[in-house]
Coordinates of C-alpha atoms and ligand atoms in Angstrom, one line a residue:
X1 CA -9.1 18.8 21.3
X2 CA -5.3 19.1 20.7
X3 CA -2.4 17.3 20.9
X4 CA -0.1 17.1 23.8
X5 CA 2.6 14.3 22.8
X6 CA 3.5 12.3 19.8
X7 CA 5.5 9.1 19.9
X8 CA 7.2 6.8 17.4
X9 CA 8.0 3.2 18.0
X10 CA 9.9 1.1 15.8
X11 CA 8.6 -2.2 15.6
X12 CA 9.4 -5.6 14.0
X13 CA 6.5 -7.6 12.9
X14 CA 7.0 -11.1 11.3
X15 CA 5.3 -12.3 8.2
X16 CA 3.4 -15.2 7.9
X17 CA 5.7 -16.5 5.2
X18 CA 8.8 -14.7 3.6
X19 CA 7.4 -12.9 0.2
X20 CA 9.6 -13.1 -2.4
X21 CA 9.4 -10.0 -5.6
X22 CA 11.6 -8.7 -7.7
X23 CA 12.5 -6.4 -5.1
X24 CA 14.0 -8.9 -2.6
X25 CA 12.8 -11.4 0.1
X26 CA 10.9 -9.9 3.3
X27 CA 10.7 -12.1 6.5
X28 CA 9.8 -9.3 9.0
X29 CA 7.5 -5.4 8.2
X30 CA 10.0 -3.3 10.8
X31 CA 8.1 0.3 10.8
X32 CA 6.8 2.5 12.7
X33 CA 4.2 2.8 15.1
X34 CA 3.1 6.9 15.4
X35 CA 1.3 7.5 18.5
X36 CA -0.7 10.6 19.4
X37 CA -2.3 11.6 22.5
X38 CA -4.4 14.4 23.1
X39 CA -5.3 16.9 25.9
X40 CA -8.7 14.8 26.4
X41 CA -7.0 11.2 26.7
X42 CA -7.7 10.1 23.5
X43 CA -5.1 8.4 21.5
X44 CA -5.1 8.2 17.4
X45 CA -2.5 5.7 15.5
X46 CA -0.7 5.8 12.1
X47 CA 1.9 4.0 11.0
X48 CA 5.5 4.3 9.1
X49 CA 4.8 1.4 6.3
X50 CA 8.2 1.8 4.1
X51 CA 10.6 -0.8 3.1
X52 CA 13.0 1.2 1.4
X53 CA 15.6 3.3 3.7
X54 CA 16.1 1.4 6.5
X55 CA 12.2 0.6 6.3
X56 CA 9.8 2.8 8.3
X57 CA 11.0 2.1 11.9
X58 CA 14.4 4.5 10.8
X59 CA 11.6 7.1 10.4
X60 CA 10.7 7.0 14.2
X61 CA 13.6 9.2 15.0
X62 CA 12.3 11.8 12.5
X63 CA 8.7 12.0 13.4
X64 CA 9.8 12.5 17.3
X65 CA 12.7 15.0 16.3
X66 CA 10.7 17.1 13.4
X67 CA 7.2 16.4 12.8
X68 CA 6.0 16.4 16.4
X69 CA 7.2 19.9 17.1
X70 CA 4.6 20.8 14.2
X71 CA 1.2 18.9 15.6
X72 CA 1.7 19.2 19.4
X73 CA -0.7 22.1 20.1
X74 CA -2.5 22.0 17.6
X75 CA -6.0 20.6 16.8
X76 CA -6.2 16.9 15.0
X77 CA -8.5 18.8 11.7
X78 CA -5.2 21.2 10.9
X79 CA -4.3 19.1 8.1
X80 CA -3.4 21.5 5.8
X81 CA -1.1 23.6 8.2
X82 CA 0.3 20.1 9.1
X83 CA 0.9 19.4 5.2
X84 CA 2.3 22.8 4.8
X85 CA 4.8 21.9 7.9
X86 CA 6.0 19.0 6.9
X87 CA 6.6 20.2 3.1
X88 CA 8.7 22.6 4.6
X89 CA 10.7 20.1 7.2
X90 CA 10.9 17.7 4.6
X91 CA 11.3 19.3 1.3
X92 CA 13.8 17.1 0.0
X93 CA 13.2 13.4 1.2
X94 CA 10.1 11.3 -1.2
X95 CA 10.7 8.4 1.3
X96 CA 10.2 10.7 4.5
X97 CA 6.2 10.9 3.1
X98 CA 5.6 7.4 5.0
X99 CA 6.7 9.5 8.2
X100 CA 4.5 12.6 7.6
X101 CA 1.6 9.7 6.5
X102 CA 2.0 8.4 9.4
X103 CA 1.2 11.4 11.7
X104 CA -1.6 12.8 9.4
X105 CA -3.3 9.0 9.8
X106 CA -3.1 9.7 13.9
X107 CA -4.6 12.9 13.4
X108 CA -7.3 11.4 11.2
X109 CA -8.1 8.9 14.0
X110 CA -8.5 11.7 16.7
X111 CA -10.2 13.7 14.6
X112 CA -12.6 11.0 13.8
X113 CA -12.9 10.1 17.3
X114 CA -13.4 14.0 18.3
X115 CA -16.4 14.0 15.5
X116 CA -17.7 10.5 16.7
X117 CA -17.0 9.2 13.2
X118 CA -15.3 6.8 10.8
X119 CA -12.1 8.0 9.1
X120 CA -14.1 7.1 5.8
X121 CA -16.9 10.1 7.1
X122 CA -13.8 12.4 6.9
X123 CA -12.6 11.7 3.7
X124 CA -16.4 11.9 1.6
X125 CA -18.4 9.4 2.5
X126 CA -18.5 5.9 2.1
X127 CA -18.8 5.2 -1.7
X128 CA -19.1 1.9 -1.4
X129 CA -20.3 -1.2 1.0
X130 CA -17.6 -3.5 0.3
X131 CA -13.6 -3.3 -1.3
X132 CA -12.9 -6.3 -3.6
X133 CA -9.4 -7.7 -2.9
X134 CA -6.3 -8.9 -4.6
X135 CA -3.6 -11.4 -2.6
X136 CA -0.4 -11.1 -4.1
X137 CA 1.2 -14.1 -5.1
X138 CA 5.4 -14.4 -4.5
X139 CA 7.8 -14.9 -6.9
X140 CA 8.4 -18.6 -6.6
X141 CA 8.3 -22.0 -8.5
X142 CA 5.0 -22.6 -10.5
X143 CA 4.1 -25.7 -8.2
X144 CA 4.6 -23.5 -5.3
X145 CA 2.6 -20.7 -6.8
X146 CA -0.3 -22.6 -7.2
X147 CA 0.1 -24.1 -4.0
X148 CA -0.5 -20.9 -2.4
X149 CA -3.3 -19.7 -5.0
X150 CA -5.2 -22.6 -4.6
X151 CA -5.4 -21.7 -0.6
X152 CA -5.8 -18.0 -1.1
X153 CA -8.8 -19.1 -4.0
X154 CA -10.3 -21.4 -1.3
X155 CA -10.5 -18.5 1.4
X156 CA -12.9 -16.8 -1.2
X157 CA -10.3 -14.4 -3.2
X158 CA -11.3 -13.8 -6.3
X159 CA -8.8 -11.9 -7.9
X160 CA -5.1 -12.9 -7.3
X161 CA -1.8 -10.8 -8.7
X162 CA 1.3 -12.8 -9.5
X163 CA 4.7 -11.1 -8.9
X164 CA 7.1 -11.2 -11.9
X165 CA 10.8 -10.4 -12.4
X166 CA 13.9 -11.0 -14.1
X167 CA 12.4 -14.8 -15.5
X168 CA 9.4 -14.0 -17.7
X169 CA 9.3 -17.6 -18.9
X170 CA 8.6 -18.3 -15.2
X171 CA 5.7 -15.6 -15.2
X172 CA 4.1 -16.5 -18.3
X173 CA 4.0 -20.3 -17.1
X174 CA 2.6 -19.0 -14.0
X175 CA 0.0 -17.2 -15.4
X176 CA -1.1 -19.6 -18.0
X177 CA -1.3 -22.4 -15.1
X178 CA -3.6 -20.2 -13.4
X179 CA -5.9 -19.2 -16.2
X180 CA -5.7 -23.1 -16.5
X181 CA -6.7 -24.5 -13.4
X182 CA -9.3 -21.7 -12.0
X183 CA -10.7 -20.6 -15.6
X184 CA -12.5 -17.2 -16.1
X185 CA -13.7 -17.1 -12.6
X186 CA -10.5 -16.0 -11.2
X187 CA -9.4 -12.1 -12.0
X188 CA -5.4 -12.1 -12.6
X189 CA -3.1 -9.1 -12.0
X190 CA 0.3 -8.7 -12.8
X191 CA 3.0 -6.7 -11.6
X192 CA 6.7 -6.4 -12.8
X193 CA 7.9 -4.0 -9.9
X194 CA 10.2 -2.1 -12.8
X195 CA 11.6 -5.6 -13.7
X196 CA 11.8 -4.5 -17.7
X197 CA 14.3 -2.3 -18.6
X198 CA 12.6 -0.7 -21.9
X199 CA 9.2 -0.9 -23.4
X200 CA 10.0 -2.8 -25.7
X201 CA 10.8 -5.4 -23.4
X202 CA 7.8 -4.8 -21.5
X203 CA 5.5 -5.1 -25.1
X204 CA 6.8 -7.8 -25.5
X205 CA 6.1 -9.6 -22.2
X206 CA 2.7 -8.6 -22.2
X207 CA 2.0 -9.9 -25.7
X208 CA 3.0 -13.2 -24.1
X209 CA 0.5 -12.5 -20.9
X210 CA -2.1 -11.3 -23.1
X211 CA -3.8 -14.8 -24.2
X212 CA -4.6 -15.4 -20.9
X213 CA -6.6 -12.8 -20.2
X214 CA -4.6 -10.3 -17.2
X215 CA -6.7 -7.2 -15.9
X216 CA -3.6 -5.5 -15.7
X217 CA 0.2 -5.3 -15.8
X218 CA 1.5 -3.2 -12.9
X219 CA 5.0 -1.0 -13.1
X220 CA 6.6 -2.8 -16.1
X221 CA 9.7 0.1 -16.0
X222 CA 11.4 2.2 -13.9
X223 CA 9.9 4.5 -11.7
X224 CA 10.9 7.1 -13.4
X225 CA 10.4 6.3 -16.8
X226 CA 7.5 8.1 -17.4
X227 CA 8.4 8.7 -21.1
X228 CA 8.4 4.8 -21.6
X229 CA 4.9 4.5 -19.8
X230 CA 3.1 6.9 -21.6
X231 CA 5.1 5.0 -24.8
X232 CA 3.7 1.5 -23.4
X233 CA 0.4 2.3 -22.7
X234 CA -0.6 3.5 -26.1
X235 CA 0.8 0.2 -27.3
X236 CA -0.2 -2.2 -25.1
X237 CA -3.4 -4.4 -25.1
X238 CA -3.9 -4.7 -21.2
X239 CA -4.2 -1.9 -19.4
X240 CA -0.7 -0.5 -17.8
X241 CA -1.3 0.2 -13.6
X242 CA 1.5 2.8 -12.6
X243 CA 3.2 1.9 -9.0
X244 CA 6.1 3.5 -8.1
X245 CA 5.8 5.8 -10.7
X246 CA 3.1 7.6 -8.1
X247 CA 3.9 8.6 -4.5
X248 CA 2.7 12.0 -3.8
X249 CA 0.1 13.9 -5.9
X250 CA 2.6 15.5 -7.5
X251 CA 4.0 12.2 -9.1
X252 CA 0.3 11.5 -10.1
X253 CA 0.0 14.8 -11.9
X254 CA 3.0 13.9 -13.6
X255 CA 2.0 10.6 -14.8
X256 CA -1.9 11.8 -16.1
X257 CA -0.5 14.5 -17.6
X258 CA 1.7 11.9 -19.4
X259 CA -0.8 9.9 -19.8
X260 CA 1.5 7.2 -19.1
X261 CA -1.3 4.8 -16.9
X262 CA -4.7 3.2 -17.5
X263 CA -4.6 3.0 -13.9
X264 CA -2.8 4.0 -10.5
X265 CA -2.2 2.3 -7.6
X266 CA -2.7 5.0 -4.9
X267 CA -0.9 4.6 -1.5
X268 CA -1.3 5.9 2.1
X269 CA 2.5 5.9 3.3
X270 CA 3.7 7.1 -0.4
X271 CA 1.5 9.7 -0.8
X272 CA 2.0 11.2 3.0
X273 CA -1.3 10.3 4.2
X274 CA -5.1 9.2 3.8
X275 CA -6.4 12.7 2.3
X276 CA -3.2 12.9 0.0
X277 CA -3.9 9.9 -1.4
X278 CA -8.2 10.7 -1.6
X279 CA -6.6 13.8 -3.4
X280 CA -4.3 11.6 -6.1
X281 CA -7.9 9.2 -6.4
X282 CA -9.8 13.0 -7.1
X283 CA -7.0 13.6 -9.6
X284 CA -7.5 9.9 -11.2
X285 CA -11.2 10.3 -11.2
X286 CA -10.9 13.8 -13.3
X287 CA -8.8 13.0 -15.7
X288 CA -11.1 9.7 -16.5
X289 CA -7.6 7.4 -15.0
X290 CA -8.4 4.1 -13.0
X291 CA -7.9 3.5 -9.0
X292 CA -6.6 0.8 -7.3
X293 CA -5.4 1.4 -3.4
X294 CA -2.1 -0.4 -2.7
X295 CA 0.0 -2.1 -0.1
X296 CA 3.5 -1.7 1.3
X297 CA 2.0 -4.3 2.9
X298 CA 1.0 -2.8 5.9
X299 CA 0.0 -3.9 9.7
X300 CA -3.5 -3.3 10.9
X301 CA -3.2 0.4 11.2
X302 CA -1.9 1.4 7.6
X303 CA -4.4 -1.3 6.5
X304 CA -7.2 0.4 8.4
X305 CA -6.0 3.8 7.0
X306 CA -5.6 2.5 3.2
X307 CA -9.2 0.9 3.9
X308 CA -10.7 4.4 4.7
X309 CA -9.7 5.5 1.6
X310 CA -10.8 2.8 -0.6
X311 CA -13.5 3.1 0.6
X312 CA -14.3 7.0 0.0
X313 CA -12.6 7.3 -3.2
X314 CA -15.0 8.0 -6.0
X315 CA -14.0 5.8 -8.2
X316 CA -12.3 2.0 -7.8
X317 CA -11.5 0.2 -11.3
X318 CA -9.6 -3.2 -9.7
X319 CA -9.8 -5.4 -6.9
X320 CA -7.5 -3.2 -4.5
X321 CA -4.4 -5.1 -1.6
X322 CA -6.1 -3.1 1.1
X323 CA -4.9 -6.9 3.6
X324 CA -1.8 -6.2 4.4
X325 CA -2.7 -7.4 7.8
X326 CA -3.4 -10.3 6.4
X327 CA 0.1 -11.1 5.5
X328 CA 1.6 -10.9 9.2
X329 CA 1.7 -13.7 11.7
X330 CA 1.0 -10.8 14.3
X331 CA -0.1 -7.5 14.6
X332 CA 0.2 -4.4 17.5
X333 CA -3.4 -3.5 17.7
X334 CA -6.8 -5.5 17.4
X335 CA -8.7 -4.3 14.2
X336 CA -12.2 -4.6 13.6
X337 CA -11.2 -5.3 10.1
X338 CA -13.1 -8.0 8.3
X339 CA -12.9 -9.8 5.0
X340 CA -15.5 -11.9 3.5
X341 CA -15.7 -14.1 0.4
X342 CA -12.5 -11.8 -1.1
X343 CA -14.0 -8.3 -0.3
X344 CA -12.9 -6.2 2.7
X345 CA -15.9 -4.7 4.9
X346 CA -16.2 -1.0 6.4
X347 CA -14.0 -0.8 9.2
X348 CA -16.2 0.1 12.2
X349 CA -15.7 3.3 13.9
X350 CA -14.7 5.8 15.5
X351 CA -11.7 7.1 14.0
X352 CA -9.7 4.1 12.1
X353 CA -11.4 1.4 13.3
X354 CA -8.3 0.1 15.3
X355 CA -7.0 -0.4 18.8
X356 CA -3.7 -0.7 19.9
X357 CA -2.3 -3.7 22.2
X358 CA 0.2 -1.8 24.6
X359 CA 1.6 -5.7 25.1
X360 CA 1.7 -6.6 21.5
X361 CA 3.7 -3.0 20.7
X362 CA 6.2 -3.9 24.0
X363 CA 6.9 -7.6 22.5
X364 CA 7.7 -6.2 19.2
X365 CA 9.3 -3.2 20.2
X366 CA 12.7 -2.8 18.3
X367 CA 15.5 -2.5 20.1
X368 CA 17.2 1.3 18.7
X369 CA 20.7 -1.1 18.1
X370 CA 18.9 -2.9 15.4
X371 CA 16.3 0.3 13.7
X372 CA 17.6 0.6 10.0
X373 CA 20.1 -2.2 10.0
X374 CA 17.4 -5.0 8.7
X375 CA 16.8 -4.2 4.7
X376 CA 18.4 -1.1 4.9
X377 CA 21.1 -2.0 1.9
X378 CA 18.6 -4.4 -0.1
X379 CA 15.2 -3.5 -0.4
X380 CA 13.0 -5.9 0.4
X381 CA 9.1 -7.0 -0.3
X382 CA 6.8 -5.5 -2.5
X383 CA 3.1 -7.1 -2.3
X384 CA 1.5 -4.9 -4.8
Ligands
MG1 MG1 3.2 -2.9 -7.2

């Protein structure tokens, strides 16, 4: 098998609700939609999940112009050459990894297909028979909140993560209403998206969280305040989750090497692709570091992709946002994904799991006038 043409659509998706974090307010998930076919017919999918420059769909123009000169004629298992390629093309853009995550997904998806087998197959095996999930909660009033926790709780989620940002009194009350009305039953995240400027500030905050028992407090400080990680970890009495600290492997290196995470939340478009990101879980698992797979959040395929590697990663330490699906009204392919009681099932294969709607992609097809000019200047949602 090889490939013969790779496409890039952009594509605006609506959420169900606007999410609200300490990032900004998303109403719409405009990506990317990679498309590659090969000499036999078959078709594999990725997808540009980013919401940061001009979100993914300002990618599409990138993966058509550089990336597919790299793949077409060649075979959907050269993922290293095609690693190599892109590195090369794209040595000095982090946010251009969603694109090159994209295309590796679509080759994953034909190479599964070529082996007649899941993505998961690909990656090591399935190490488990079920992924427990975390809904993220928006930054919102506490009434509202609990509103939406109480619905999310009576779908069967079991673990919930409350966004936090420049109001901690807000958070804590949040918190301490949920500890409050579900009791111990109900596992709570937290996550700051960078929202404290210092440590110190961060300590402080999760002193306050502390009493109410949270599993973990995600990205307290900038990204690349890796100093002031390490520095908060060894002080604080829940365990630290590094986000946006971690895109590629590299960044993962960085931050064990630091030792400035209990945890990382490991990504599919931020670490350029489903292997890179079984590679940053391998380099979690080594240095005895936590896992949890993350969510931009994406559409069915990204979800599909970030599913295949939760569930092949050797080790999972939290209830993981592998539903990014679950947060769109709509969606451009049908998914055989299915979530049960709060845990995701293995997406059936071949390949991702995932099949596109060519109708679904025309409706939400982006028109090139509008690609980049949605959240380009603010960045917008950040579910976990
Ligand atoms: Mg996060």
């Amino acid at each position: 098998m090889k490939v013969t043409r790779l496409e890039a659509v952009p594509v605006s998706v609506p959420l169900r609700e606007p999410f609200t974090s300490a990032l900004g307010v998303q109403s719409t998930s405009d990506y990317g939609i990679v498309i590659a076919e090969a000499d036999d017919g078959t078709v594999g999918l990725g997808e540009i999940s980013l919401i940061w420059h001009g979100n993914g769909a300002a990618l599409c123009d990138l993966v058509e112009r550089l990336l597919a000169p790299a793949v077409v004629g060649a075979g959907p298992f050269e993922l290293t050459r095609f690693e190599a390629a892109a590195a090369d093309l794209l040595a000095f853009g982090k946010h251009t990894l969603a694109a090159v995550a994209a295309v590796e997904t679509a080759l994953l998806d034909l190479a599964g297909k070529a082996a007649g087998q899941p993505v998961y197959n690909l990656l090591g095996g399935r190490a488990r028979d079920r992924v427990p999930l975390s809904m993220s909660l928006p930054i919102a009033p506490v009434e509202e909140v609990l509103d939406r926790a109480r619905r999310l709780v009576g779908e069967g989620f079991g673990t919930l993560k409350a966004k936090g940002g420049g109001d901690h009194g807000r958070l804590v009350e949040v918190v301490a209403a949920l500890r409050a009305e579900f009791g111990p039953r109900l596992g709570i995240r937290v996550d700051l998206n960078m929202a404290c400027p210092l440590a110190k500030d961060a300590l402080r905050l999760i002193r306050r969280l502390e009493p109410y028992d949270v599993m973990s407090v995600e990205q307290p400080l900038p990204a690349d305040d890796v100093d002031g990680m390490a520095e908060l970890r060894a002080l604080s009495p829940v365990p630290v989750m590094a986000d946006e600290s971690v895109w590629s492997p590299g960044d993962a290196w960085r931050v064990l090497r630091a030792r400035a995470a209990d945890i990382v939340n490991v990504y599919v478009p931020e670490s350029g692709g489903p292997a890179r990101a079984r590679r940053i879980a391998d380099l979690c698992a080594t240095a005895g570091i936590g896992v949890a797979i993350g969510s931009m959040p994406e559409l069915g395929i990204g979800t599909a992709a970030a599913a295949h590697v939760a569930f092949s990663s050797p080790r999972l330490d939290q209830p993981s946002d592998v539903a990014g699906h679950l947060y769109h009204a709509d969606d451009v392919v049908r998914t055989g994904l299915v979530v049960e009681d709060g845990f995701l099932l293995p997406p059936a294969g071949p390949g991702l799991g995932v099949e596109l709607d060519r109708d679904k992609l025309d409706a939400y097809r982006m028109n090139p006038g509008r690609v980049g000019s949605g959240a380009a200047v603010r960045p917008s949602l950040r579910l976990s």
